[in-house]
Amino acid sequence: MHSNIPEVVIDRLPRYARALALLEGRGQQVVSSQELGSELGVTPAQIRKDLSYFGRFGKQGRGYNVRRLAGELKSILGLDREWMMALVGVGNLGRAILSYRGFAPEGFRIVCAFDCDPQTIGASFGDVCVEDVEKLRLTLRDRPVDIGIVAVPAAVAQEVVDALVESGINAILNYAPISPHVPADVRLRDIEPVLALQGMMYYLKEAGGSAKTTS
Amino acid sequence: MHSNIPEVVIDRLPRYARALALLEGRGQQVVSSQELGSELGVTPAQIRKDLSYFGRFGKQGRGYNVRRLAGELKSILGLDREWMMALVGVGNLGRAILSYRGFAPEGFRIVCAFDCDPQTIGASFGDVCVEDVEKLRLTLRDRPVDIGIVAVPAAVAQEVVDALVESGINAILNYAPISPHVPADVRLRDIEPVLALQGMMYYLKEAGGSAKTTS
DNA sequence: TGATGTGAATCAGTTCACAGCT
DNA sequence: AGCTGTGAACTGATTCACATCA
């Protein structure tokens, strides 16, 4: 049912939603595709086309009602509910993820965490208690979890992904520096600062050496 | 000079390089586009086409020499040198970034850090001492820094980005939940777990409710 | 034989440009 | 007058398919 809408379009919607939330916070009531576009560095035509996949949310001659459009986008994306997440890997990175303040306000809650280190198992972070990763399948059988977060070393990341998938999870946020294999019906996103950096360095390479192009 | 090669192609190269490093570690000497592709979930034709922008690295009938191709890609991407990074924002997130072990092995070094909190200024993390963000421009004038990492709250992220850009930095890794404006010649990448999650939820929404499609 | 490298063909995404509504 | 919504045109990316070479 979804297959008709290009994935790139879906990918842009969260940015639109975020910009609209910002405008709403500023008290702005109406926005044109022009204005929203220049806020985000996107052409107005693209915004209009993207939105037109889902309905007619604007008023000709006026623009879009900020609050209304923000609400529509949240509903389209499924952000009008809470999503439960399980974290696997409670090392340095995992702890940072656990203490990240950005998830909760957007409706994403980490409800359980797993590790394999006996020192870490049993520890509590906020209201989350770290369980033995061996119990992952068992625990996920009882708890409704929607999303898995993988924050383990590369060497064990694939097996953790497999365990999550077998537990019925079909959205994974991967922080490990590998490209895991998942079945076609499972969504996977990589959060990989190193890949992002490496992609930029190509352009930096020739741009004039070590910083300072200043006269 | 670079403008002829599509950006999507550049974006894929780091993944190829990473997969090749893995194969090299396993002692594999030769790889076909077929094999590399199935490792990464990419078509063989795409890999061949991507590589063909930069040269002829393979041998017909054989495939690619793993070590050679890995080296070529690193050189193309500019990964055969060290890149210096400045971190702005040494809160929870910033500290996690400072202690992240994944940068160094890939040649990315955090050489200075800035914050505005008097409690944090002066503290040391590894061999990096936190400076007052007011001194950012001054410090970057003397130190050759290639990349800025933004890990500050949304409200001040744009002004931090501006300061970095004015200091001559033209690659920025942004962890703040905004879409900063930068001049066209500055590369910017967002690391935004929430946007990534939100993009996936669209597909999860209808997929059968709260986890467990199990019989 | 078995793989690459690549023009040609296809497919997908973006932008244009304008009719239509307020 | 001003801005949306959208088919049509265009631009860009992917895949095909085959000549080429080890």
Short mmCIF file of C-alpha atoms (C1' of nucleotides) in Angstrom, two decimals:
data_model
loop_
_atom_site.label_atom_id
_atom_site.label_comp_id
_atom_site.label_asym_id
_atom_site.label_seq_id
_atom_site.Cartn_x
_atom_site.Cartn_y
_atom_site.Cartn_z
CA MET A 1 0.00 0.00 0.00
CA HIS A 2 2.91 2.26 0.67
CA SER A 3 5.04 1.18 -2.21
CA ASN A 4 3.77 3.96 -4.46
CA ILE A 5 5.32 6.75 -2.45
CA PRO A 6 9.05 7.17 -3.04
CA GLU A 7 11.21 6.54 -0.02
CA VAL A 8 13.11 9.81 -0.52
CA VAL A 9 9.86 11.62 0.02
CA ILE A 10 9.21 9.85 3.32
CA ASP A 11 12.75 10.70 4.35
CA ARG A 12 12.13 14.40 3.91
CA LEU A 13 8.91 14.52 5.90
CA PRO A 14 10.53 14.41 9.35
CA ARG A 15 12.56 17.49 8.44
CA TYR A 16 9.44 19.29 7.34
CA ALA A 17 7.76 18.29 10.58
CA ARG A 18 10.69 19.53 12.61
CA ALA A 19 10.78 22.88 10.83
CA LEU A 20 7.05 23.28 11.29
CA ALA A 21 7.34 22.56 15.01
CA LEU A 22 9.94 25.31 15.17
CA LEU A 23 7.67 27.77 13.36
CA GLU A 24 4.76 26.80 15.55
CA GLY A 25 6.90 27.46 18.60
CA ARG A 26 7.60 30.93 17.24
CA GLY A 27 3.89 31.52 16.98
CA GLN A 28 3.77 31.57 13.20
CA GLN A 29 0.38 30.50 11.91
CA VAL A 30 0.81 30.22 8.16
CA VAL A 31 3.77 29.27 5.99
CA SER A 32 4.30 29.10 2.24
CA SER A 33 6.23 26.37 0.48
CA GLN A 34 8.62 29.15 -0.45
CA GLU A 35 9.32 30.06 3.14
CA LEU A 36 9.49 26.51 4.44
CA GLY A 37 11.79 25.65 1.57
CA SER A 38 14.24 28.40 2.27
CA GLU A 39 14.29 27.37 5.91
CA LEU A 40 15.31 23.86 4.92
CA GLY A 41 17.29 24.41 1.77
CA VAL A 42 14.73 22.67 -0.42
CA THR A 43 12.86 24.01 -3.45
CA PRO A 44 9.25 25.08 -2.93
CA ALA A 45 8.16 22.85 -5.79
CA GLN A 46 9.63 19.87 -4.05
CA ILE A 47 7.76 20.56 -0.86
CA ARG A 48 4.48 20.99 -2.69
CA LYS A 49 5.01 17.84 -4.70
CA ASP A 50 6.00 15.84 -1.63
CA LEU A 51 2.93 16.95 0.29
CA SER A 52 0.67 16.30 -2.68
CA TYR A 53 1.30 12.58 -2.31
CA PHE A 54 -0.72 12.65 0.88
CA GLY A 55 -3.41 15.23 0.35
CA ARG A 56 -4.17 18.87 -0.19
CA PHE A 57 -3.10 20.63 2.93
CA GLY A 58 -2.64 24.18 1.67
CA LYS A 59 -4.84 27.08 0.68
CA GLN A 60 -4.14 28.67 -2.66
CA GLY A 61 -3.01 32.22 -2.32
CA ARG A 62 -2.29 31.74 1.38
CA GLY A 63 -0.03 28.82 2.13
CA TYR A 64 -0.21 26.13 4.80
CA ASN A 65 -1.61 26.37 8.29
CA VAL A 66 1.43 25.56 10.38
CA ARG A 67 -0.30 23.72 13.18
CA ARG A 68 -2.53 21.76 10.87
CA LEU A 69 0.30 20.69 8.57
CA ALA A 70 2.49 19.75 11.51
CA GLY A 71 -0.31 17.54 12.79
CA GLU A 72 -0.93 15.96 9.40
CA LEU A 73 2.73 15.10 9.00
CA LYS A 74 2.94 13.56 12.43
CA SER A 75 -0.06 11.47 11.68
CA ILE A 76 1.26 10.41 8.27
CA LEU A 77 4.57 9.39 9.80
CA GLY A 78 2.95 7.64 12.73
CA LEU A 79 4.41 10.04 15.26
CA ASP A 80 1.13 10.53 17.08
CA ARG A 81 1.89 7.62 19.39
CA GLU A 82 4.72 6.32 21.54
CA TRP A 83 7.23 3.86 20.18
CA MET A 84 9.04 1.42 22.43
CA MET A 85 12.72 0.73 21.93
CA ALA A 86 15.15 -1.90 23.17
CA LEU A 87 18.82 -1.02 23.43
CA VAL A 88 21.47 -3.67 22.96
CA GLY A 89 24.96 -2.77 24.14
CA VAL A 90 25.41 -0.67 27.25
CA GLY A 91 29.03 0.39 26.89
CA ASN A 92 30.18 3.95 26.42
CA LEU A 93 27.99 4.51 23.42
CA GLY A 94 24.99 2.69 24.86
CA ARG A 95 25.10 4.77 28.01
CA ALA A 96 25.19 7.95 25.96
CA ILE A 97 22.16 6.73 24.06
CA LEU A 98 20.36 5.90 27.30
CA SER A 99 20.97 9.37 28.63
CA TYR A 100 20.12 11.14 25.39
CA ARG A 101 17.34 13.63 26.06
CA GLY A 102 16.18 13.90 22.49
CA PHE A 103 14.14 10.71 22.20
CA ALA A 104 11.46 11.16 24.84
CA PRO A 105 9.97 14.46 23.63
CA GLU A 106 9.45 12.86 20.23
CA GLY A 107 7.70 9.83 21.62
CA PHE A 108 10.55 7.35 21.54
CA ARG A 109 11.14 5.46 24.79
CA ILE A 110 13.90 3.06 25.67
CA VAL A 111 12.10 0.44 27.74
CA CYS A 112 14.77 -2.21 28.07
CA ALA A 113 18.50 -2.63 27.66
CA PHE A 114 20.78 -5.62 27.22
CA ASP A 115 24.46 -6.30 27.62
CA CYS A 116 26.73 -9.29 27.93
CA ASP A 117 29.11 -7.88 30.53
CA PRO A 118 28.38 -9.27 34.03
CA GLN A 119 29.58 -5.96 35.48
CA THR A 120 26.92 -4.11 33.56
CA ILE A 121 24.03 -6.55 33.83
CA GLY A 122 21.79 -5.52 36.69
CA ALA A 123 22.86 -1.89 36.64
CA SER A 124 20.13 0.71 36.26
CA PHE A 125 20.09 3.81 34.10
CA GLY A 126 17.09 5.95 34.81
CA ASP A 127 14.24 3.47 34.99
CA VAL A 128 15.88 0.98 32.69
CA CYS A 129 17.60 -2.05 34.19
CA VAL A 130 20.23 -3.81 32.11
CA GLU A 131 19.44 -7.46 31.41
CA ASP A 132 21.60 -10.28 30.14
CA VAL A 133 21.60 -10.27 26.35
CA GLU A 134 20.97 -14.00 26.52
CA LYS A 135 17.50 -13.14 27.74
CA LEU A 136 16.79 -10.83 24.83
CA ARG A 137 14.45 -13.15 22.93
CA LEU A 138 12.69 -14.13 26.11
CA THR A 139 12.15 -10.58 27.31
CA LEU A 140 11.00 -9.33 23.93
CA ARG A 141 8.44 -12.10 23.81
CA ASP A 142 6.60 -10.45 26.68
CA ARG A 143 7.23 -6.81 26.08
CA PRO A 144 5.86 -4.93 23.10
CA VAL A 145 8.95 -3.38 21.60
CA ASP A 146 8.90 -1.73 18.20
CA ILE A 147 12.48 -0.70 17.59
CA GLY A 148 15.89 -2.17 18.33
CA ILE A 149 18.95 -0.02 18.88
CA VAL A 150 22.26 -1.72 18.22
CA ALA A 151 25.23 -0.25 20.07
CA VAL A 152 27.54 -3.24 20.31
CA PRO A 153 31.00 -3.80 18.81
CA ALA A 154 31.12 -4.59 15.10
CA ALA A 155 32.11 -8.19 15.72
CA VAL A 156 28.80 -9.12 17.34
CA ALA A 157 26.49 -6.62 15.65
CA GLN A 158 25.16 -9.02 13.03
CA GLU A 159 24.17 -11.63 15.57
CA VAL A 160 22.43 -9.01 17.68
CA VAL A 161 20.55 -7.82 14.61
CA ASP A 162 19.55 -11.40 13.88
CA ALA A 163 18.27 -11.87 17.42
CA LEU A 164 16.22 -8.68 17.20
CA VAL A 165 14.75 -9.67 13.87
CA GLU A 166 13.87 -13.13 15.14
CA SER A 167 12.16 -11.50 18.09
CA GLY A 168 9.77 -9.84 15.68
CA ILE A 169 11.33 -6.40 15.61
CA ASN A 170 11.24 -4.73 12.24
CA ALA A 171 12.92 -1.41 12.74
CA ILE A 172 16.54 -1.17 13.74
CA LEU A 173 18.74 1.79 14.48
CA ASN A 174 22.30 0.63 14.00
CA TYR A 175 25.24 2.41 15.59
CA ALA A 176 27.73 -0.37 14.87
CA PRO A 177 30.20 0.17 12.03
CA ILE A 178 28.97 -2.64 9.81
CA SER A 179 26.30 -3.00 7.15
CA PRO A 180 24.06 -5.64 8.68
CA HIS A 181 21.93 -7.98 6.62
CA VAL A 182 18.23 -7.89 7.33
CA PRO A 183 15.16 -9.35 5.61
CA ALA A 184 13.46 -7.04 3.12
CA ASP A 185 10.57 -6.26 5.45
CA VAL A 186 12.83 -4.97 8.22
CA ARG A 187 13.81 -1.29 8.17
CA LEU A 188 17.35 -0.50 9.12
CA ARG A 189 19.10 2.83 9.52
CA ASP A 190 22.75 3.33 10.15
CA ILE A 191 23.98 6.07 12.42
CA GLU A 192 27.55 6.19 11.40
CA PRO A 193 29.53 9.35 12.03
CA VAL A 194 32.63 7.87 10.43
CA LEU A 195 30.91 7.13 7.12
CA ALA A 196 29.46 10.63 7.15
CA LEU A 197 32.91 12.12 7.71
CA GLN A 198 34.52 9.96 5.06
CA GLY A 199 31.96 11.04 2.49
CA MET A 200 32.80 14.69 3.17
CA MET A 201 36.55 14.28 3.01
CA TYR A 202 36.44 13.67 -0.72
CA TYR A 203 35.38 17.28 -1.18
CA LEU A 204 37.71 18.62 1.45
CA LYS A 205 40.71 16.84 0.03
CA GLU A 206 41.51 19.30 -2.72
CA ALA A 207 39.92 22.36 -1.19
CA GLY A 208 43.21 23.91 -0.16
CA GLY A 209 44.87 21.70 2.41
CA SER A 210 44.68 22.06 6.17
CA ALA A 211 42.02 24.64 6.92
CA LYS A 212 42.78 28.33 6.64
CA THR A 213 42.20 29.52 3.12
CA THR A 214 42.35 32.90 4.79
CA SER A 215 44.65 35.44 3.27
CA MET B 1 36.82 19.50 -10.97
CA HIS B 2 34.77 17.18 -8.85
CA SER B 3 31.40 18.36 -9.98
CA ASN B 4 31.11 15.69 -12.64
CA ILE B 5 30.91 12.79 -10.20
CA PRO B 6 27.49 12.37 -8.61
CA GLU B 7 27.38 12.88 -4.88
CA VAL B 8 25.48 9.62 -4.33
CA VAL B 9 28.46 7.81 -5.78
CA ILE B 10 30.86 9.47 -3.34
CA ASP B 11 28.50 8.57 -0.54
CA ARG B 12 28.73 4.90 -1.36
CA LEU B 13 32.50 4.73 -1.52
CA PRO B 14 33.07 4.72 2.25
CA ARG B 15 30.85 1.65 2.53
CA TYR B 16 32.79 -0.09 -0.19
CA ALA B 17 36.01 0.81 1.59
CA ARG B 18 34.71 -0.51 4.88
CA ALA B 19 33.57 -3.80 3.35
CA LEU B 20 36.93 -4.20 1.63
CA ALA B 21 38.78 -3.61 4.89
CA LEU B 22 36.68 -6.38 6.40
CA LEU B 23 37.49 -8.76 3.56
CA GLU B 24 41.15 -7.84 3.78
CA GLY B 25 41.06 -8.63 7.48
CA ARG B 26 39.68 -12.05 6.66
CA GLY B 27 42.61 -12.61 4.34
CA GLN B 28 40.60 -12.54 1.14
CA GLN B 29 42.69 -11.40 -1.80
CA VAL B 30 40.23 -11.01 -4.65
CA VAL B 31 36.60 -9.97 -4.78
CA SER B 32 34.07 -9.67 -7.59
CA SER B 33 31.51 -6.90 -7.88
CA GLN B 34 28.97 -9.66 -7.40
CA GLU B 35 30.36 -10.71 -4.05
CA LEU B 36 31.01 -7.21 -2.78
CA GLY B 37 27.52 -6.26 -3.84
CA SER B 38 25.83 -9.04 -1.98
CA GLU B 39 27.85 -8.17 1.09
CA LEU B 40 26.51 -4.61 0.95
CA GLY B 41 23.10 -5.07 -0.57
CA VAL B 42 24.04 -3.23 -3.76
CA THR B 43 23.87 -4.44 -7.36
CA PRO B 44 27.13 -5.52 -8.98
CA ALA B 45 26.46 -3.18 -11.88
CA GLN B 46 26.29 -0.25 -9.54
CA ILE B 47 29.59 -1.06 -7.96
CA ARG B 48 31.29 -1.42 -11.33
CA LYS B 49 29.76 1.82 -12.59
CA ASP B 50 30.70 3.69 -9.43
CA LEU B 51 34.29 2.52 -9.60
CA SER B 52 34.51 3.28 -13.30
CA TYR B 53 34.25 6.99 -12.52
CA PHE B 54 37.70 6.82 -11.02
CA GLY B 55 39.57 4.28 -13.06
CA ARG B 56 39.88 0.65 -14.04
CA PHE B 57 40.72 -1.22 -10.91
CA GLY B 58 39.59 -4.73 -11.82
CA LYS B 59 40.81 -7.57 -13.95
CA GLN B 60 38.33 -9.09 -16.37
CA GLY B 61 37.53 -12.66 -15.51
CA ARG B 62 39.05 -12.26 -12.03
CA GLY B 63 37.59 -9.37 -10.08
CA TYR B 64 39.28 -6.79 -7.90
CA ASN B 65 42.37 -7.14 -5.79
CA VAL B 66 41.04 -6.42 -2.33
CA ARG B 67 44.05 -4.66 -0.91
CA ARG B 68 44.63 -2.62 -4.03
CA LEU B 69 41.03 -1.48 -4.32
CA ALA B 70 40.86 -0.65 -0.62
CA GLY B 71 43.93 1.52 -1.07
CA GLU B 72 42.58 3.22 -4.18
CA LEU B 73 39.33 4.09 -2.44
CA LYS B 74 41.10 5.50 0.58
CA SER B 75 43.20 7.64 -1.68
CA ILE B 76 40.20 8.80 -3.72
CA LEU B 77 38.33 9.75 -0.57
CA GLY B 78 41.33 11.42 1.01
CA LEU B 79 41.50 8.92 3.83
CA ASP B 80 45.22 8.39 3.51
CA ARG B 81 45.92 11.23 5.92
CA GLU B 82 44.82 12.44 9.33
CA TRP B 83 42.00 14.92 9.69
CA MET B 84 41.78 17.27 12.64
CA MET B 85 38.47 17.95 14.32
CA ALA B 86 37.19 20.53 16.79
CA LEU B 87 34.28 19.62 19.04
CA VAL B 88 31.86 22.26 20.22
CA GLY B 89 29.63 21.28 23.13
CA VAL B 90 30.96 19.06 25.90
CA GLY B 91 27.77 17.99 27.58
CA ASN B 92 26.52 14.43 27.73
CA LEU B 93 26.63 14.00 24.02
CA GLY B 94 29.94 15.80 23.57
CA ARG B 95 31.59 13.61 26.17
CA ALA B 96 30.35 10.51 24.43
CA ILE B 97 31.78 11.82 21.18
CA LEU B 98 35.11 12.55 22.90
CA SER B 99 35.30 9.02 24.21
CA TYR B 100 34.16 7.37 21.00
CA ARG B 101 36.82 4.88 19.92
CA GLY B 102 35.76 4.76 16.30
CA PHE B 103 37.32 7.96 15.02
CA ALA B 104 41.02 7.43 15.69
CA PRO B 105 41.51 4.18 13.75
CA GLU B 106 40.06 5.91 10.71
CA GLY B 107 42.34 8.91 10.97
CA PHE B 108 39.96 11.37 12.57
CA ARG B 109 41.31 13.14 15.63
CA ILE B 110 39.56 15.50 17.98
CA VAL B 111 42.24 18.05 18.78
CA CYS B 112 40.24 20.67 20.63
CA ALA B 113 36.94 21.09 22.41
CA PHE B 114 34.84 24.07 23.40
CA ASP B 115 32.02 24.70 25.83
CA CYS B 116 30.35 27.67 27.46
CA ASP B 117 29.82 26.15 30.89
CA PRO B 118 32.41 27.44 33.41
CA GLN B 119 32.21 24.08 35.21
CA THR B 120 33.30 22.31 32.07
CA ILE B 121 35.87 24.77 30.73
CA GLY B 122 39.30 23.67 31.82
CA ALA B 123 38.37 20.02 32.24
CA SER B 124 40.38 17.47 30.33
CA PHE B 125 39.17 14.44 28.43
CA GLY B 126 42.01 12.29 27.23
CA ASP B 127 44.51 14.79 25.88
CA VAL B 128 41.88 17.35 24.98
CA CYS B 129 41.34 20.32 27.29
CA VAL B 130 38.02 22.11 27.09
CA GLU B 131 38.31 25.78 26.16
CA ASP B 132 35.84 28.62 26.42
CA VAL B 133 33.72 28.73 23.29
CA GLU B 134 34.38 32.47 23.20
CA LYS B 135 37.94 31.60 22.22
CA LEU B 136 36.86 29.39 19.34
CA ARG B 137 37.77 31.78 16.55
CA LEU B 138 41.02 32.67 18.22
CA THR B 139 42.08 29.09 18.80
CA LEU B 140 41.12 27.95 15.33
CA ARG B 141 43.20 30.73 13.88
CA ASP B 142 46.32 29.02 15.17
CA ARG B 143 45.42 25.37 14.92
CA PRO B 144 44.88 23.62 11.61
CA VAL B 145 41.44 22.10 12.06
CA ASP B 146 39.56 20.56 9.16
CA ILE B 147 36.24 19.53 10.64
CA GLY B 148 33.85 20.95 13.20
CA ILE B 149 31.61 18.75 15.32
CA VAL B 150 28.52 20.45 16.68
CA ALA B 151 27.08 18.89 19.84
CA VAL B 152 25.34 21.85 21.42
CA PRO B 153 21.64 22.43 22.14
CA ALA B 154 19.45 23.34 19.17
CA ALA B 155 19.02 26.90 20.34
CA VAL B 156 22.69 27.81 19.87
CA ALA B 157 23.62 25.39 17.10
CA GLN B 158 23.26 27.88 14.25
CA GLU B 159 25.54 30.42 15.87
CA VAL B 160 28.13 27.74 16.56
CA VAL B 161 27.95 26.67 12.93
CA ASP B 162 28.42 30.28 11.87
CA ALA B 163 31.46 30.65 14.10
CA LEU B 164 33.00 27.49 12.67
CA VAL B 165 32.37 28.60 9.12
CA GLU B 166 33.84 32.03 9.79
CA SER B 167 36.89 30.31 11.21
CA GLY B 168 37.49 28.75 7.82
CA ILE B 169 36.14 25.29 8.52
CA ASN B 170 34.32 23.74 5.64
CA ALA B 171 33.16 20.40 6.88
CA ILE B 172 30.73 20.09 9.75
CA LEU B 173 29.29 17.09 11.51
CA ASN B 174 26.09 18.24 13.14
CA TYR B 175 24.54 16.37 16.06
CA ALA B 176 22.09 19.15 16.94
CA PRO B 177 18.45 18.69 15.97
CA ILE B 178 18.24 21.57 13.53
CA SER B 179 18.97 22.04 9.84
CA PRO B 180 21.71 24.66 9.94
CA HIS B 181 22.34 27.07 7.10
CA VAL B 182 25.80 26.99 5.61
CA PRO B 183 27.39 28.53 2.51
CA ALA B 184 27.36 26.32 -0.57
CA ASP B 185 31.04 25.49 -0.31
CA VAL B 186 30.73 24.09 3.21
CA ARG B 187 29.87 20.42 3.61
CA LEU B 188 27.46 19.57 6.37
CA ARG B 189 26.21 16.20 7.57
CA ASP B 190 23.53 15.67 10.13
CA ILE B 191 23.76 12.83 12.61
CA GLU B 192 20.22 12.70 13.78
CA PRO B 193 18.90 9.49 15.31
CA VAL B 194 15.45 10.99 15.78
CA LEU B 195 15.04 11.86 12.10
CA ALA B 196 16.21 8.39 11.19
CA LEU B 197 13.66 6.84 13.54
CA GLN B 198 10.87 9.05 12.31
CA GLY B 199 11.56 8.09 8.71
CA MET B 200 11.21 4.42 9.62
CA MET B 201 8.00 4.78 11.62
CA TYR B 202 6.02 5.49 8.46
CA TYR B 203 6.62 1.92 7.38
CA LEU B 204 6.14 0.46 10.83
CA LYS B 205 2.86 2.24 11.38
CA GLU B 206 0.64 -0.13 9.47
CA ALA B 207 2.81 -3.20 9.70
CA GLY B 208 0.72 -4.81 12.40
CA GLY B 209 0.76 -2.61 15.49
CA SER B 210 2.97 -3.10 18.51
CA ALA B 211 5.58 -5.66 17.59
CA LYS B 212 4.79 -9.35 17.70
CA THR B 213 3.18 -10.40 14.46
CA THR B 214 4.06 -13.83 15.73
CA SER B 215 1.35 -16.42 15.63
"C1'" DT C 1 34.96 -19.20 -19.12
"C1'" DG C 2 34.08 -15.48 -16.13
"C1'" DA C 3 34.53 -11.23 -14.83
"C1'" DT C 4 35.13 -6.09 -15.92
"C1'" DG C 5 33.94 -1.52 -18.02
"C1'" DT C 6 30.64 1.08 -20.42
"C1'" DG C 7 27.34 3.05 -23.89
"C1'" DA C 8 22.42 2.66 -24.34
"C1'" DA C 9 18.00 2.07 -22.33
"C1'" DT C 10 15.25 2.41 -18.56
"C1'" DC C 11 13.63 4.05 -14.41
"C1'" DA C 12 13.13 7.45 -10.77
"C1'" DG C 13 13.19 12.07 -8.93
"C1'" DT C 14 13.08 16.94 -9.56
"C1'" DT C 15 11.76 21.09 -11.56
"C1'" DC C 16 8.84 23.73 -14.60
"C1'" DA C 17 4.96 26.17 -15.66
"C1'" DC C 18 0.42 27.07 -15.40
"C1'" DA C 19 -4.59 26.17 -14.38
"C1'" DG C 20 -7.38 26.89 -10.54
"C1'" DC C 21 -8.74 28.37 -6.15
"C1'" DT C 22 -9.13 32.04 -2.27
"C1'" DA D 1 -2.55 39.07 -6.45
"C1'" DG D 2 -0.67 35.13 -4.57
"C1'" DC D 3 0.19 30.51 -3.73
"C1'" DT D 4 -1.21 25.71 -4.16
"C1'" DG D 5 -1.48 21.29 -6.69
"C1'" DT D 6 -0.09 18.78 -10.61
"C1'" DG D 7 0.70 16.97 -15.39
"C1'" DA D 8 4.54 17.43 -18.47
"C1'" DA D 9 9.33 18.09 -19.34
"C1'" DC D 10 13.58 17.37 -17.87
"C1'" DT D 11 17.46 15.87 -15.34
"C1'" DG D 12 19.88 12.49 -13.01
"C1'" DA D 13 20.72 7.71 -11.44
"C1'" DT D 14 20.38 2.81 -12.05
"C1'" DT D 15 20.27 -1.19 -14.60
"C1'" DC D 16 20.95 -3.74 -18.80
"C1'" DA D 17 23.53 -6.09 -22.00
"C1'" DC D 18 27.42 -6.88 -24.44
"C1'" DA D 19 32.12 -6.08 -26.32
"C1'" DT D 20 36.48 -6.90 -24.25
"C1'" DC D 21 40.06 -8.94 -22.07
"C1'" DA D 22 42.71 -12.32 -18.66
#
